[in-house]
XYZ file of C-alpha atoms in Angstrom:
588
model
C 121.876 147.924 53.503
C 122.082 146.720 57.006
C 119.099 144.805 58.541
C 118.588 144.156 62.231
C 116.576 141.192 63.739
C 114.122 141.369 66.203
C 116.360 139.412 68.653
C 119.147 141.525 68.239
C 116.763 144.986 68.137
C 115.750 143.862 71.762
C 119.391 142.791 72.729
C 120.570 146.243 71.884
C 117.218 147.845 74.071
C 118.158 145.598 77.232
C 121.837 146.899 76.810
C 120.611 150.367 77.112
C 118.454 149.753 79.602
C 121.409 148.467 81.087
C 123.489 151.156 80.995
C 120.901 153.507 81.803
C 120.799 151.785 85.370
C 124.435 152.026 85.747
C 124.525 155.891 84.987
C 121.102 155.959 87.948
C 123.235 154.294 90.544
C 126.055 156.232 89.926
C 124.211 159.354 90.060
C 121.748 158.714 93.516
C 122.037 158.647 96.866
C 119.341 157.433 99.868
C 118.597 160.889 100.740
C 117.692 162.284 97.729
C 116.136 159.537 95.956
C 113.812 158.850 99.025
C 111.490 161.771 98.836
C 111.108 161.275 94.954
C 109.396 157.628 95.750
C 107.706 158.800 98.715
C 106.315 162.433 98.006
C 106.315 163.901 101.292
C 108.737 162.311 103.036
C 110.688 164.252 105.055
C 111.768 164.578 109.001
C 112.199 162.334 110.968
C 110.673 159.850 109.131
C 113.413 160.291 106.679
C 116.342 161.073 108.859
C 114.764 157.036 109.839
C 114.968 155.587 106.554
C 118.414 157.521 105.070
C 120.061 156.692 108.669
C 119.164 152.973 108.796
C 119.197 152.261 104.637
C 121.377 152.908 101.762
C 120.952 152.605 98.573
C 122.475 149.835 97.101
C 121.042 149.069 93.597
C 118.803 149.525 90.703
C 117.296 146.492 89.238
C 115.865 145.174 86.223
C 115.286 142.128 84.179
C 116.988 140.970 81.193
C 116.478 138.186 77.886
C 119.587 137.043 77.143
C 119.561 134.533 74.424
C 123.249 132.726 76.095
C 125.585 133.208 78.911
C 127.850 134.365 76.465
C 125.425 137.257 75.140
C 124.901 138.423 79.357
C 128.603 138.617 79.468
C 128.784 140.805 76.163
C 126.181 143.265 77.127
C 127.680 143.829 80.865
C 130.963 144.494 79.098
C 129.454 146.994 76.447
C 128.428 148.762 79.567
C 131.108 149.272 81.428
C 130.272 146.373 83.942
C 132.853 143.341 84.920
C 131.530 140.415 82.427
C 133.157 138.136 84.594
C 130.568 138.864 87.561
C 129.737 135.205 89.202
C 125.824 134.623 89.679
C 123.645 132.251 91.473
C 119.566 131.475 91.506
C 117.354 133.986 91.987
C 114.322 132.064 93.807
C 112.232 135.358 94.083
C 112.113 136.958 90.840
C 111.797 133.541 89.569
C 108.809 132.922 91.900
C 107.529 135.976 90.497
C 108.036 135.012 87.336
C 106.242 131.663 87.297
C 103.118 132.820 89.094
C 102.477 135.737 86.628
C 102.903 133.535 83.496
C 101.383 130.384 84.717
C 104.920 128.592 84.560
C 106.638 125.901 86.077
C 109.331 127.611 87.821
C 111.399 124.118 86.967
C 111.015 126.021 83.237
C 112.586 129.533 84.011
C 116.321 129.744 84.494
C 116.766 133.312 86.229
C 119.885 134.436 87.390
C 120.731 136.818 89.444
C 124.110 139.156 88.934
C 125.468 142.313 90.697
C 127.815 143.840 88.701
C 129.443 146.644 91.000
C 129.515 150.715 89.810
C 130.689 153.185 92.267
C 128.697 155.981 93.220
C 129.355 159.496 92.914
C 131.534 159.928 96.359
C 133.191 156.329 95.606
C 130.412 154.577 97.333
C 130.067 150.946 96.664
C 126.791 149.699 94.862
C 125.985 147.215 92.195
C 123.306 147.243 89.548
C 120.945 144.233 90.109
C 120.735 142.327 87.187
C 118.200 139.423 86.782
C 118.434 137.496 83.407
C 116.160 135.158 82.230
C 117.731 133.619 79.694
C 115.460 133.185 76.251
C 116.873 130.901 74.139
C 115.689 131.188 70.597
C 112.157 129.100 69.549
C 111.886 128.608 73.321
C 108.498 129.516 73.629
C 109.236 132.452 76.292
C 109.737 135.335 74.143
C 106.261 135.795 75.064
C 107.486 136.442 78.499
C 109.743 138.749 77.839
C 108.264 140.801 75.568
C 105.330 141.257 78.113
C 108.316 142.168 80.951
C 110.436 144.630 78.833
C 106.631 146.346 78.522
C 105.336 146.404 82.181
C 108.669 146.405 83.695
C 107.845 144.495 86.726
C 111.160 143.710 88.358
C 112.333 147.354 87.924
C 113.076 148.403 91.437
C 115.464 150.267 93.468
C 117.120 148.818 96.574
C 117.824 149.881 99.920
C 119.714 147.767 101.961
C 119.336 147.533 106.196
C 122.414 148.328 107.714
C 121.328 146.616 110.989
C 118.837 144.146 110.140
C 117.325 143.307 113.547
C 113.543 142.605 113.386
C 112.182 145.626 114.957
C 114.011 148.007 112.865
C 112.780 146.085 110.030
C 109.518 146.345 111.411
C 109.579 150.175 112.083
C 110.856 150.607 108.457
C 108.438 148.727 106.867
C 105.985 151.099 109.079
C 107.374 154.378 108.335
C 107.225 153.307 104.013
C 103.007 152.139 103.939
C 102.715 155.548 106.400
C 103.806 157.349 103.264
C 101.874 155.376 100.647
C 104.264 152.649 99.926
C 102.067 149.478 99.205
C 103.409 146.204 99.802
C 104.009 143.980 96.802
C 105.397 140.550 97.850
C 108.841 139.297 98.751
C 110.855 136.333 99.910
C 114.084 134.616 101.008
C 116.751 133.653 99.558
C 118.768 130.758 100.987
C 121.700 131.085 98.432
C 122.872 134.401 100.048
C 120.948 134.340 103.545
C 118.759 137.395 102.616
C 115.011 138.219 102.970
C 113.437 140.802 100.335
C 110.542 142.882 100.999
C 108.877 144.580 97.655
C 107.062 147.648 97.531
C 104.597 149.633 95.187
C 105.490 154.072 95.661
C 102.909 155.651 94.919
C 104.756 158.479 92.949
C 105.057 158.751 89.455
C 107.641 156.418 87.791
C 111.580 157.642 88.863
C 113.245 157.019 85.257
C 110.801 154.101 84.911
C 111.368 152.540 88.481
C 107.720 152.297 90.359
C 109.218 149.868 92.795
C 111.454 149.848 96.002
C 112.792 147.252 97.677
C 114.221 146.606 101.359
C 117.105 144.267 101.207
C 117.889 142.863 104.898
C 120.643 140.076 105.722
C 119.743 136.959 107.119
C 116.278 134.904 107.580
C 113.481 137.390 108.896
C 110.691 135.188 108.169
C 108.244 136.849 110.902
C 108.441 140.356 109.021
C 108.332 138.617 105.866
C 105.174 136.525 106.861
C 103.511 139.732 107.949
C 104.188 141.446 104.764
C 103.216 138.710 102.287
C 99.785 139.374 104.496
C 99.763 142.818 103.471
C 100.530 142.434 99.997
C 97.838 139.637 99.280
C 95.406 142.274 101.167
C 96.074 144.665 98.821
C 96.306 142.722 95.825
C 93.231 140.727 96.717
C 90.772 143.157 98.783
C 87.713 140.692 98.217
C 89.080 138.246 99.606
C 89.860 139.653 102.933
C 86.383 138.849 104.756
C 86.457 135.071 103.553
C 90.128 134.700 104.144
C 90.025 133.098 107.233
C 87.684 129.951 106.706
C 89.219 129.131 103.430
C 92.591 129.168 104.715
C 91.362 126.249 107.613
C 89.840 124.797 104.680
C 93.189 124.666 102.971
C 95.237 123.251 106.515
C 92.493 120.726 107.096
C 92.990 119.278 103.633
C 96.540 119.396 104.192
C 96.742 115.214 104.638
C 94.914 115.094 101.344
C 98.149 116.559 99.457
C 100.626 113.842 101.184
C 98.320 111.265 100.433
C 98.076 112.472 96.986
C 102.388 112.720 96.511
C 102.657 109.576 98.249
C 100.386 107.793 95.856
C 102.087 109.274 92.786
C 105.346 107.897 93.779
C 104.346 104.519 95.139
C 102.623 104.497 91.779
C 105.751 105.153 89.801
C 103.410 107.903 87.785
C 106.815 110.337 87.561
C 109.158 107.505 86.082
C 106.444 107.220 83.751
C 106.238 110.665 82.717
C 108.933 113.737 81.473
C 108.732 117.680 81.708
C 108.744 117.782 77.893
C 105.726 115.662 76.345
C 102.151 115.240 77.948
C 100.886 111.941 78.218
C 97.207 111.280 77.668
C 95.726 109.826 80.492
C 94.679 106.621 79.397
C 98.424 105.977 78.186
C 99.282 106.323 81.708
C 97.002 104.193 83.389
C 97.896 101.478 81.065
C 101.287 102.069 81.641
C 100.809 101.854 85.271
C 97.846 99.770 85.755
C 95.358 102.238 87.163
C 91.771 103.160 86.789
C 91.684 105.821 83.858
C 89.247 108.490 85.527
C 90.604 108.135 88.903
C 94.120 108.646 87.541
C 92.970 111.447 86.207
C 90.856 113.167 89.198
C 94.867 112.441 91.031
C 95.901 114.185 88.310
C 93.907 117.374 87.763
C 94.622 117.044 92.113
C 98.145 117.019 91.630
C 98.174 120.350 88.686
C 97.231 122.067 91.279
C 99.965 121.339 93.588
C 102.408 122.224 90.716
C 103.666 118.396 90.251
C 102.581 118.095 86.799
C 100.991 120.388 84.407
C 98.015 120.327 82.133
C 98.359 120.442 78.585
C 95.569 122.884 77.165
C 96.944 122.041 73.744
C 95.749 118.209 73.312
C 92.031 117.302 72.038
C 92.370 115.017 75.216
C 93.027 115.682 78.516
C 96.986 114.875 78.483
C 99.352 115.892 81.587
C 103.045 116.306 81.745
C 105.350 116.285 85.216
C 106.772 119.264 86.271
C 110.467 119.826 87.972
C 108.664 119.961 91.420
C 107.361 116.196 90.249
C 110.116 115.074 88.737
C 112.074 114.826 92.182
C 109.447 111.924 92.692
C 111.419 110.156 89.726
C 113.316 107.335 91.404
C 116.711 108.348 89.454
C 116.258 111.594 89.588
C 119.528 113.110 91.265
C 118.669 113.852 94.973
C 115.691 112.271 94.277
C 112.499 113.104 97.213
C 110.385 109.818 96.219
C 112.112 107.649 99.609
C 111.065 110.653 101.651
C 107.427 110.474 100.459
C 106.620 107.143 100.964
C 107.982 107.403 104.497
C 106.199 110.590 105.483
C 103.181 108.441 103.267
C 103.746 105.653 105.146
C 104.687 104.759 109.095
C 105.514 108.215 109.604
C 101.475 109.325 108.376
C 100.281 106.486 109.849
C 101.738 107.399 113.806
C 100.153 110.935 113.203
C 97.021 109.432 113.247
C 97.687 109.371 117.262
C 99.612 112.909 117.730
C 97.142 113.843 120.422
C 98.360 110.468 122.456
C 101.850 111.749 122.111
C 100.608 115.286 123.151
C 99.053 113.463 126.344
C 101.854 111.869 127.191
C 105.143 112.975 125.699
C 105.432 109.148 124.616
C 105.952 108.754 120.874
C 102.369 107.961 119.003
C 104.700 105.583 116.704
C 105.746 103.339 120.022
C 102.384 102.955 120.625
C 101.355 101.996 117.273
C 104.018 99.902 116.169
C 104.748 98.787 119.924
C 109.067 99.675 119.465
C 110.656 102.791 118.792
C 111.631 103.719 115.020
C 114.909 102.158 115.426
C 113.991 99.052 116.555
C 111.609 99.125 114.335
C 113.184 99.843 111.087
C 116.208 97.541 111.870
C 113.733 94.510 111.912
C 112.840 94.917 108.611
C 115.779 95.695 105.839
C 113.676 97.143 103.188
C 112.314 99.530 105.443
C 115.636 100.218 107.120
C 117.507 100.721 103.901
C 114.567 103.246 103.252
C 114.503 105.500 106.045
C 118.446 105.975 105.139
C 117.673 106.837 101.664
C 114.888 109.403 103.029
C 117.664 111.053 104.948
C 119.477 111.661 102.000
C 116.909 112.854 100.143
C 117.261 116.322 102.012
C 121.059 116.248 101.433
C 120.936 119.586 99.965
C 121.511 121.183 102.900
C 124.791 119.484 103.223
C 125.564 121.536 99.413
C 127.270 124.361 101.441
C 129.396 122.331 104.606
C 132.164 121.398 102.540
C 133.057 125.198 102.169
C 132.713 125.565 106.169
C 136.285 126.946 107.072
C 136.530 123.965 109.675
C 136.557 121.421 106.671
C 138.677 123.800 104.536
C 141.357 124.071 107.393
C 141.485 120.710 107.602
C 141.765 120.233 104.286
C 145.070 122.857 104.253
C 146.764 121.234 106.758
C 150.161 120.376 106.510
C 149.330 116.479 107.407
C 146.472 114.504 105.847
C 143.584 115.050 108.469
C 140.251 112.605 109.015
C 136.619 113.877 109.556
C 134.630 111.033 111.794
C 131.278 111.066 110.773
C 129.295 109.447 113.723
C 126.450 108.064 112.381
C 126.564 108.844 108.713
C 124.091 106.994 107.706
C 124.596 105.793 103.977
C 128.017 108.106 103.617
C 126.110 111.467 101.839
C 127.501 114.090 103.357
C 130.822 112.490 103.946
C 131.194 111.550 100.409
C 130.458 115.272 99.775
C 133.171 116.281 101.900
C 136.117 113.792 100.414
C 134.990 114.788 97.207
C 135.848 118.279 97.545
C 138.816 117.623 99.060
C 140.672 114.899 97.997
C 143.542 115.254 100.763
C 140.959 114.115 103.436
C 140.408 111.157 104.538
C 137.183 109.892 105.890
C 135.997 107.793 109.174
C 132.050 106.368 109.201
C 131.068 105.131 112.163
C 127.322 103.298 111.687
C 124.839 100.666 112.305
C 126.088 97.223 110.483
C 123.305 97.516 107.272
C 123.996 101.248 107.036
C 127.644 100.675 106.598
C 127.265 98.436 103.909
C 125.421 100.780 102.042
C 127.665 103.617 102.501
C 130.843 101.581 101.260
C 128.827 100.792 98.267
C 127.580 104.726 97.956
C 131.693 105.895 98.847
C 133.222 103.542 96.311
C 130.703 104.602 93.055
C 131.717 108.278 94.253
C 135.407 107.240 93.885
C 136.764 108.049 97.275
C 135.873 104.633 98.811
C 139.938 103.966 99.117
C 139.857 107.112 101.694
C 137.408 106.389 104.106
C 137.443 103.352 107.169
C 134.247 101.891 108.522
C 133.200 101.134 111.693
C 129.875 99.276 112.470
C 129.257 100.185 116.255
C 127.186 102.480 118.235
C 128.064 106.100 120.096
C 129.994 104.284 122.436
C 132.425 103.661 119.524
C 133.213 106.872 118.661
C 136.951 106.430 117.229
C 139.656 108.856 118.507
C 142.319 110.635 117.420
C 140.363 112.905 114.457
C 140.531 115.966 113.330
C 136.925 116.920 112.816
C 133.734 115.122 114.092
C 130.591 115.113 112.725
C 127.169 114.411 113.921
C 124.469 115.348 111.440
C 120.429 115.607 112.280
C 121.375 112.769 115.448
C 120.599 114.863 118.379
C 117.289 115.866 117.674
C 116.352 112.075 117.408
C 117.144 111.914 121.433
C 116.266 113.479 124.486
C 118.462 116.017 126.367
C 120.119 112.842 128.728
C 121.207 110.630 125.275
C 122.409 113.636 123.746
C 125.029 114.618 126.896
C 126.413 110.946 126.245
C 126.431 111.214 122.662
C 128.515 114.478 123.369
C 130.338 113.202 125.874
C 131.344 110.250 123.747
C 132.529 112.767 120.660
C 134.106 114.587 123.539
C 136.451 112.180 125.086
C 137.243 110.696 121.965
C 138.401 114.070 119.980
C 141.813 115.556 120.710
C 142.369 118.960 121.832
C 142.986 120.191 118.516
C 139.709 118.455 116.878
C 136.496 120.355 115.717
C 133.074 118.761 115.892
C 130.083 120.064 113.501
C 126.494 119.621 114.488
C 124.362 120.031 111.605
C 120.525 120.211 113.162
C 117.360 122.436 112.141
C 117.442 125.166 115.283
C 113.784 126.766 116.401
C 113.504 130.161 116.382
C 114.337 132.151 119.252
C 111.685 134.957 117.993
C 108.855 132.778 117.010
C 110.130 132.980 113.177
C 107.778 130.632 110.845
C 110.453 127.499 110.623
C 110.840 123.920 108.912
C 112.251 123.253 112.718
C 108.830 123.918 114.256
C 107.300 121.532 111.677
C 110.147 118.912 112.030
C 109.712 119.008 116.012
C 106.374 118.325 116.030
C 107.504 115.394 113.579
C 110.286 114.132 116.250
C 107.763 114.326 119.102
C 105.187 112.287 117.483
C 107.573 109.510 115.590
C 110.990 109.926 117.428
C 110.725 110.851 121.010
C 113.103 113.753 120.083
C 113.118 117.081 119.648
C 114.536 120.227 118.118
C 116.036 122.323 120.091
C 117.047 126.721 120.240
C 121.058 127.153 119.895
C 121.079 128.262 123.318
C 119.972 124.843 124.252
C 122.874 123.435 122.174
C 125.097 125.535 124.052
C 124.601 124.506 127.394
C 124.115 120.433 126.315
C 127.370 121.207 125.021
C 128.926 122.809 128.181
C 127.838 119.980 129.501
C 129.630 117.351 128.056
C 133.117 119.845 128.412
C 132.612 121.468 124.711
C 132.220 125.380 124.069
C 129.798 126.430 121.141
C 132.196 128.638 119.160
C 129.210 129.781 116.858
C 126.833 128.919 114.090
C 125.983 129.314 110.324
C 122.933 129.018 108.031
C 122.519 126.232 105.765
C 119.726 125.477 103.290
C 116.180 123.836 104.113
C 116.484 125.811 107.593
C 119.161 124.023 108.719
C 121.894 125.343 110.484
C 125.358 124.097 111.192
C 126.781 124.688 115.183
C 130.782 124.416 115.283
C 132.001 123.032 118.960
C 135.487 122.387 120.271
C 136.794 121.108 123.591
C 136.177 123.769 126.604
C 139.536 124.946 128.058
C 140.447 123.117 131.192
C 141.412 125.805 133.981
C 145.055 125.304 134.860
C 145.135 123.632 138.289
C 147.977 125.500 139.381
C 146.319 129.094 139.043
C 144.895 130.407 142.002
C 141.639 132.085 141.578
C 141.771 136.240 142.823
C-alpha cells in the first residue's frame, strides 16, 4: 500500500494547478477572454482594451518546499525548469500585509515560464512561489492561499504604456464593474502593476485581472491605490483626509524614533529570530525599561521590529526592515540615519529660511556649507561618506550598463575615472565584475584613504590609482568617466565646470555616466522630489529633469545619448563628446 503525505498531496495539487494555467493560456486570447471578465463589454470599449492590451499571462501562487521541487513541477508540466527568476516586491507586499508578516520573512519569487498560444503567440504563465520549507511555520499561509486564491489573475499587458492610455484603460475597466484592488512597482524589471476585482463569476477560478504596463507610472498607480483603499475601506473615506495630515505631521516623530534606535545600538542588540524581553534590552543598552518599550511598541508599528504575542512578557524581536540599522549588516542604512537624525534634521528646522531665500538653512545654522563643514571634523566626514554608500543599491545594476560592458570587451585593458567616488563603492562594484578593468578615483584626501582601504579588502586594490584633488583634477586619457549623485550637490554654474572639466579631460572615444535621481517631467510621485527639497535645504543643490541634463551638457560640448532606470529612483544619463563641425564644410 502506497501512502501520500500531506506535503506531497499539495505538491501534486499546485502541479495541476499548474498545468491547468498552461492549457488556459494556450487556449485564450484578449478578445475573447475580455467579455467573460467584464459581462457586457463590447464596442468600442472593447475594440479599446483588445487594440491597446494583450493577453500575456495567467497567474497563480505556489508552496514549493525547495528550488529544486519549483524546478520539478515546471518540468512535469511541460514548462522550461531552467526559467531564471527574480523578487517579486508586490505579491510579496501582498503577502505580508494579509498575514501580518514581515515581508523580510517571505521569500517570493517570481517566474515566467513561456507557452505559446494557439496562433504561436508568445505568453508565459506567471508563476509566484513562496517557498515553504518544512516546520517553517507558513504552511498556515499557504494553505489559506491555495483556498482563497488571491494571486490568481490574468494579465494584460499595455502595448504603449504612455500615461493617458493607461489612464483611459483603467477608465473604460471600473466603467464595466472592474474594482480596483491594489498594485505596485517593480524596480527589478521597470514595471508598474495595476490589480483588479471583475465582477463576473470566477473564469476557471481566476476573479482577478491585471494591467501590466512597462516602466515607472507612479501617477496612475498613486491614483489607483486611492481607489482601491476606497473600496476596500468605504468608512473611512469621510475621515480620510485629517488623519492622513495627522500621519505627515507626525512624520519627524518616525526619524526621530529610527535615529534613536540606531544611535542606541538597539538592532546590534537584537536578531529576526528570538524576542528579547524588554528589560533584557535596556540592560543591555542602558536605557529606561518603560520608555524603551513605548520606542518599541512605536517602532512595531513602523515594521522595524515585531511583537512577540507568544511571551508572558512583553518581548520584541527586529525585523529585516530593522536589521539594516545593524552596524554590520551588509549595505547597512544605520550611517544614513544618524545623518538624516542628526545635522541634516537639525537644518530642517529652518526650511522656510531656505524657502525665503534660496540660501541653504544648514549655512545658516552651522555658519559653512556641508563641505566645509564635514571636512572640519573627521568623524563626521568619514560619516557622511558611509551614508552615501548606504544607498549603494542603486549602483546593483551599472556594472551591466553596456558602456561598462564594452569597455570591459575591449581589445586593450580600459580605465573608468570615477570623479569623486567617495569611499570607492560603486567603483569597487565595477572592477569586481570585471576584472580586466582597471580603476581611477579621483577624491578629497580623507575620502581616498578610505576607499584604498574599502578597494584593497574587495581585492581589486592592485587595479585602481588614486588621486586626492578636486574637479580641476580630473585625469585624462580614460575610457569611461563617472560622476555619481555630484551634480545635484551644485548649482547649474559649478556643474558646467564640473562638465567641462570631465569634458576636456576625456578623449574622443571616452563615455561619461551620470548617475543622479531625475524629477519627473509629469509630476510622477518621486524619491527626486523628496531628495530636492533635501539639497535645497542642506546642499544648495538641486535635482534636476533630464532635459535639464541635456542642455548643462550641451553646454560643456557633451551630447546626452540617452538614459536608463536604476533602483531607489535613480536613473543613470550616458554622455559623450558632441561632434565638432568640420571647419572646412561650408554650410548650404
Amino acid at each position: 500500500m502506497t501512502t501520500t503525505l500531506p506535503g506531497e498531496t499539495m505538491l501534486l495539487d499546485d502541479t495541476a494547478r499548474l498545468r491547468a494555467a498552461a492549457e488556459f493560456v494556450r487556449e485564450h486570447d484578449s478578445a475573447a477572454l475580455l467579455p467573460l471578465l467584464l459581462p457586457g463589454l463590447g464596442g468600442p470599449d472593447l475594440q479599446a482594451l483588445a487594440g491597446h492590451c494583450r493577453f500575456a499571462h495567467a497567474g497563480l501562487l505556489l508552496f514549493p518546499p525547495d528550488a529544486d521541487s519549483l524546478r520539478t513541477q515546471l518540468a512535469d508540466c511541460g514548462l522550461a525548469a531552467d526559467t531564471p527568476s527574480h523578487p517579486s516586491v508586490v505579491v510579496r507586499e501582498r503577502l505580508a500585509r494579509r498575514h501580518r508578516r514581515d515581508p523580510a520573512e517571505l521569500d517570493v519569487r517570481i517566474l515566467r515560464p513561456q507557452v505559446h498560444g494557439s496562433a504561436g503567440e508568445h505568453r508565459a504563465v506567471e508563476v509566484f512561489a513562496l517557498t515553504v520549507p518544512p516546520s517553517s511555520g507558513l504552511e498556515r499561509i499557504a494553505a489559506y492561499e491555495r483556498t482563497r486564491r488571491h494571486e490568481a489573475h490574468l494579465a494584460f499587458e499595455i502595448e504603449h504604456s504612455d500615461p493617458l492610455a493607461l489612464r483611459g484603460l483603467c477608465a473604460i475597466l471600473v466603467r464595466h464593474g472592474a474594482r480596483p484592488d491594489g498594485g505596485g512597482y517593480n524596480p527589478h524589471e521597470d514595471g508598474t502593476v495595476l490589480y483588479f476585482t471583475t465582477p463576473a463569476d470566477p473564469v476557471r477560478g481566476y476573479r482577478r485581472l491585471e494591467l501590466y504596463a512597462h516602466g515607472d507610472h507612479r501617477a496612475a498607480l498613486a491614483a489607483h491605490l486611492d481607489h482601491s483603499d476606497e473600496h476596500q475601506h468605504p468608512h473611512r473615506t469621510a475621515g480620510q483626509p485629517a488623519e492622513t495630515l495627522l500621519r505627515l505631521l507626525t512624520g519627524a516623530w518616525t526619524t526621530q524614533a529610527l535615529a534613536a534606535f540606531a544611535r542606541l545600538s538597539l538592532p546590534d542588540a537584537m536578531d529576526t529570530r528570538t524576542a528579547h524581553r524588554t528589560e533584557d534590552l535596556a540592560r543591555l543598552t542602558g536605557t529606561h525599561p518603560r520608555s524603551l518599550a513605548t520606542l518599541l511598541r512605536y517602532l512595531a508599528m513602523l515594521g522595524a521590529v515585531t511583537q512577540d504575542p507568544d511571551q508572558e512578557q512583553e518581548g520584541f524581536r527586529l525585523t529585516g526592515l530593522g536589521a539594516l540599522l545593524r552596524a554590520d549588516a551588509p549595505g547597512s542604512m544605520r550611517p544614513l540615519a544618524l545623518m538624516y537624525g542628526g545635522p541634516f534634521y537639525r537644518s530642517f528646522g529652518d526650511l522656510d529660511h531656505a524657502v525665503r531665500t534660496g540660501q541653504p538653512a544648514f549655512d545658516r545654522l552651522f555658519g559653512e556649507n556641508h563641505f566645509d563643514h564635514f571636512a572640519r571634523d573627521p568623524e563626521l566626514a568619514a560619516l557622511f561618506d558611509r551614508s552615501m554608500a548606504a544607498s549603494s543599491r542603486m549602483f546593483e545594476p551599472l556594472p551591466d550598463h553596456p558602456v561598462i560592458t564594452a569597455a570591459a570587451q575591449a581589445p586593450r585593458p580600459a580605465t573608468v575615472v570615477d570623479v569623486a567616488g567617495g569611499n570607492g563603492e560603486l567603483l569597487g562594484r565595477i572592477l569586481t565584475a570585471h576584472p580586466r578593468l582597471r580603476g581611477v578615483l579621483l577624491e578629497r584626501p580623507h575620502a581616498v584613504e578610505a576607499a584604498r582601504r574599502l578597494l584593497g579588502a574587495a581585492g581589486c586594490g592592485a587595479r585602481c590609482d588614486y588621486r586626492a584633488g578636486d574637479f580641476a583634477d580630473v585625469p585624462p586619457g580614460g575610457d569611461v568617466y563617472v560622476l555619481s549623485r555630484v551634480l545635484h550637490d551644485w548649482d547649474d554654474d559649478r556643474c558646467r565646470e564640473i562638465l567641462r572639466h570631465c569634458a576636456r579631460a576625456m578623449p574622443a572615444h571616452a563615455d561619461l555616466l551620470v548617475v543622479e535621481r531625475l524629477l519627473p517631467a509629469d509630476g510622477t510621485p518621486s524619491l527626486a522630489t523628496a531628495w530636492d527639497l533635501h539639497m535645497l535645504c542642506n546642499v544648495g543643490g538641486r535635482e534636476r529633469r533630464a532635459d535639464h541634463y541635456a542642455r548643462l551638457l550641451a553646454d560643456a560640448g557633451l551630447q546626452l545619448v540617452g538614459h536608463s532606470p536604476l533602483p531607489l529612483d535613480a536613473h543613470v544619463l550616458h554622455a559623450r563628446r558632441a561632434a565638432v563641425p568640420d571647419p572646412t564644410v561650408r554650410r548650404g
